[in-house]
Amino acid sequence: MTEPLQTQPLLSVRGLSKRFGGLVAVNDVSFDVQQGDLVSIIGPNGAGKTTLFNLLTGQLAPSAGHVLFEGKGIGTLSPDRRARLGLGRTFQISQPLVSLSVIENAMVGAFLHHPGLAAAARRADEVLHLVGLSDRAGVRAGTLTLSERRRLEVARALATDPRIVLLDEVMAGLNPTEVVEIADLVERLNREGYTFLVIEHNLKVVRRFSRRVIVIERGAKLAEGSADDVLRDPRVVEAYIGRKRA
Amino acid sequence: MSLENGDHKVTQPILASLTRPQPATARLVPVKTFLGEMPLALLVLAMLLGLVTLFSGDSFTLNTLATALLFAGLSSAWNIIGGFGGQFSLAHSVFFAVGAYTTANLYLRAGVSPWLGLIPAAALAALVACVLSWPVFRLRGPFFAIATMAFTEVALALGNYMEWATGGTRGMSIPFRPGLANMIFRDRFSYALLMLGFAALCLMVVIAIKRSRLGYYLQAVRDNEQAARAAGIDVLRVKLKGMAISAALTGIGGGLFLMQVRVADPSALLSLFDFGVKFALIALIGGLGTIYGPLLGALLVIPLESWLRAELGGLMPGANLIALSVCLILASLFMKQGIVGASGRLAILAGRRWRR
Ligand SMILES: Nc1ncnc2c1ncn2[C@@H]1O[C@H](COP(=O)(O)OP(=O)(O)O)[C@@H](O)[C@H]1O
Ligand SMILES: [Mg+2]
């Protein structure tokens, strides 16, 4: 992606902080995501990555700082307003609509821009095909395996036709084949024009994405840059590997 | 491992498998539409019409059927917000009473035919429902149920106080002046048909909602509000829409009920056990959030109740309540999805047997 430098970022985060009582879960974090980017966020468990996502999508209100979407402040909008603007997300703990079938779960997303039943079903069918869940379309979402639930999360988010998709550890707990399949999917969608901000623990996947990486530690941004540079940074190696072993 | 070198080409075969078009048979989208529901719905309604016609000479049975069909409609209406939307409202007897008093007052004071009066009755019930539920929709589960139950108590006090509208504790009665325009009939058969029409209206609205965006949004809100919001759903708005439609139908049911019994006082109309809770119980027994559950529930519970009242009422006052409670306990123990769910499972089991 060779975008001119003046291009307005799709998503801008400025000095974002979140305090839970005495704990500073997110501490003065700033970064930009350009249209077409695939940015990874890494960091040890408890670093504040999910909290950061919740601030971006409106599940939590920030203690300080701003979130700009296409240059406009969205920091006070509700999660559903932000979703309607084009912020799609998955949850780290997948949240299937258990009484609905797989395709109906995807339809709940698709209805956002396709109010009719037939059109929503068609869009849902497309995204299920995209994430490889077509053959499970009629099954109740509550009966899916972990990997299928993760795909369903992605499908429901994609069905809303988002401008940017936030994925929270969609590959955690999957076997290597499944990881490759989801990583492929994300890369392909990115090449097709979807913008991604991805929390990911699997460094192999992060390195393969080979785009910009942001490292979060104890709520603060520790480093930002290309995957190779960041993963070689001694501070990152220490924070990431050191904590992980502990 | 291919991930290490970051080479896209290595994984192309898997990509190809994701994009490969599927065989035509697998492309059938398993989503039912409103029209797809119609054959069964029309069959069910035709059977009910047959049942009513069959008993057209038996006024006791017709009475029971009329009540069962009224409750089939009322429970179906409750099911929209209580079943699909998961908002366990116990305030529906308030909307029922609003509909009843609106229809009756327009008829008695302004000579408005009840057929027309049902329209403002529905509108006012919906309005009252939205105003009441708006502040309590942020409460979850049992807290929402308790708050709505409190509305019934407040409404009862108000109903007794507002004599000009309700006749106060003396109640209100509508003179017997038979005529189609007055919605007052000499024969029981006409009332049974009237209630069948109401049940049919409610069934059609329920199907239209279930097979539309609003229906899916209500179910999404019931299953997981956080996921619903992330999908762009304005949760409060969806709840209010579901509540408004549910209450409008309940208000119509109230109008029909009052024109049928032609006498009512606030403590009867706002009785939690005779109306507010019963709408919910019938839906629970029949199958919460299913299309036909409330209908089946009403056709089971109401005749059972009226039979028990006739057989045991004199000996044991309240026997019908005990029977209803037993039904509910059995339903909650053995049928998570009510009669509809249980018969669905039985059908699956029978199918397996048969195939073997
Ligand atoms: N709602 C909350 N209330 C209090 N503390 C929280 C809440 N959510 C997260 N935290 C704390 O904030 C820190 C960051 O959590 P989280 O964002 O989930 O980390 P990560 O996703 O990077 O593993 C953790 O210490 C966690 O316990
Ligand atoms: Mg997390």
mmCIF file with all atom_site columns, C-alpha atoms in Angstrom, chain A residues 10-13 16 53-62 65-88 164 166:
data_model
loop_
_atom_site.group_PDB
_atom_site.id
_atom_site.type_symbol
_atom_site.label_atom_id
_atom_site.label_alt_id
_atom_site.label_comp_id
_atom_site.label_asym_id
_atom_site.label_entity_id
_atom_site.label_seq_id
_atom_site.pdbx_PDB_ins_code
_atom_site.Cartn_x
_atom_site.Cartn_y
_atom_site.Cartn_z
_atom_site.occupancy
_atom_site.B_iso_or_equiv
_atom_site.pdbx_formal_charge
_atom_site.auth_seq_id
_atom_site.auth_comp_id
_atom_site.auth_asym_id
_atom_site.auth_atom_id
_atom_site.pdbx_PDB_model_num
ATOM 1  C CA . LEU A 1 10  ? -8.988  5.722  8.964  1.00 0.00 ? 10  LEU A CA 1
ATOM 2  C CA . LEU A 1 11  ? -8.542  5.339  12.711 1.00 0.00 ? 11  LEU A CA 1
ATOM 3  C CA . SER A 1 12  ? -6.554  7.641  14.991 1.00 0.00 ? 12  SER A CA 1
ATOM 4  C CA . VAL A 1 13  ? -5.901  6.988  18.633 1.00 0.00 ? 13  VAL A CA 1
ATOM 5  C CA . LEU A 1 16  ? -5.961  7.021  25.142 1.00 0.00 ? 16  LEU A CA 1
ATOM 6  C CA . PHE A 1 53  ? -10.200 -2.624 21.829 1.00 0.00 ? 53  PHE A CA 1
ATOM 7  C CA . ASN A 1 54  ? -13.106 -1.965 24.167 1.00 0.00 ? 54  ASN A CA 1
ATOM 8  C CA . LEU A 1 55  ? -12.177 1.722  24.211 1.00 0.00 ? 55  LEU A CA 1
ATOM 9  C CA . LEU A 1 56  ? -12.034 1.800  20.407 1.00 0.00 ? 56  LEU A CA 1
ATOM 10 C CA . THR A 1 57  ? -15.393 0.096  19.913 1.00 0.00 ? 57  THR A CA 1
ATOM 11 C CA . GLY A 1 58  ? -17.164 1.839  22.788 1.00 0.00 ? 58  GLY A CA 1
ATOM 12 C CA . GLN A 1 59  ? -17.730 -1.052 25.202 1.00 0.00 ? 59  GLN A CA 1
ATOM 13 C CA . LEU A 1 60  ? -15.752 1.048  27.700 1.00 0.00 ? 60  LEU A CA 1
ATOM 14 C CA . ALA A 1 61  ? -15.511 4.812  28.130 1.00 0.00 ? 61  ALA A CA 1
ATOM 15 C CA . PRO A 1 62  ? -11.937 6.178  28.179 1.00 0.00 ? 62  PRO A CA 1
ATOM 16 C CA . GLY A 1 65  ? -7.795  10.624 25.236 1.00 0.00 ? 65  GLY A CA 1
ATOM 17 C CA . HIS A 1 66  ? -9.525  10.551 21.886 1.00 0.00 ? 66  HIS A CA 1
ATOM 18 C CA . VAL A 1 67  ? -10.564 8.082  19.211 1.00 0.00 ? 67  VAL A CA 1
ATOM 19 C CA . LEU A 1 68  ? -10.965 9.547  15.722 1.00 0.00 ? 68  LEU A CA 1
ATOM 20 C CA . PHE A 1 69  ? -12.633 7.671  12.901 1.00 0.00 ? 69  PHE A CA 1
ATOM 21 C CA . GLU A 1 70  ? -12.029 9.318  9.517  1.00 0.00 ? 70  GLU A CA 1
ATOM 22 C CA . GLY A 1 71  ? -11.008 12.453 11.380 1.00 0.00 ? 71  GLY A CA 1
ATOM 23 C CA . LYS A 1 72  ? -14.158 12.694 13.500 1.00 0.00 ? 72  LYS A CA 1
ATOM 24 C CA . GLY A 1 73  ? -14.202 12.112 17.236 1.00 0.00 ? 73  GLY A CA 1
ATOM 25 C CA . ILE A 1 74  ? -16.209 9.011  18.114 1.00 0.00 ? 74  ILE A CA 1
ATOM 26 C CA . GLY A 1 75  ? -15.078 8.661  21.729 1.00 0.00 ? 75  GLY A CA 1
ATOM 27 C CA . THR A 1 76  ? -18.534 9.255  23.175 1.00 0.00 ? 76  THR A CA 1
ATOM 28 C CA . LEU A 1 77  ? -20.579 7.167  20.709 1.00 0.00 ? 77  LEU A CA 1
ATOM 29 C CA . SER A 1 78  ? -22.246 3.928  21.777 1.00 0.00 ? 78  SER A CA 1
ATOM 30 C CA . PRO A 1 79  ? -20.884 0.591  20.479 1.00 0.00 ? 79  PRO A CA 1
ATOM 31 C CA . ASP A 1 80  ? -23.781 0.174  18.062 1.00 0.00 ? 80  ASP A CA 1
ATOM 32 C CA . ARG A 1 81  ? -23.284 3.675  16.605 1.00 0.00 ? 81  ARG A CA 1
ATOM 33 C CA . ARG A 1 82  ? -19.613 2.860  16.045 1.00 0.00 ? 82  ARG A CA 1
ATOM 34 C CA . ALA A 1 83  ? -20.539 -0.440 14.416 1.00 0.00 ? 83  ALA A CA 1
ATOM 35 C CA . ARG A 1 84  ? -22.886 1.438  12.096 1.00 0.00 ? 84  ARG A CA 1
ATOM 36 C CA . LEU A 1 85  ? -20.020 3.817  11.205 1.00 0.00 ? 85  LEU A CA 1
ATOM 37 C CA . GLY A 1 86  ? -17.960 0.791  10.175 1.00 0.00 ? 86  GLY A CA 1
ATOM 38 C CA . LEU A 1 87  ? -16.070 -0.541 13.201 1.00 0.00 ? 87  LEU A CA 1
ATOM 39 C CA . GLY A 1 88  ? -16.477 -4.304 13.176 1.00 0.00 ? 88  GLY A CA 1
ATOM 40 C CA . ILE A 1 164 ? -12.093 -1.679 9.751  1.00 0.00 ? 164 ILE A CA 1
ATOM 41 C CA . LEU A 1 166 ? -10.802 -5.521 14.991 1.00 0.00 ? 166 LEU A CA 1
#
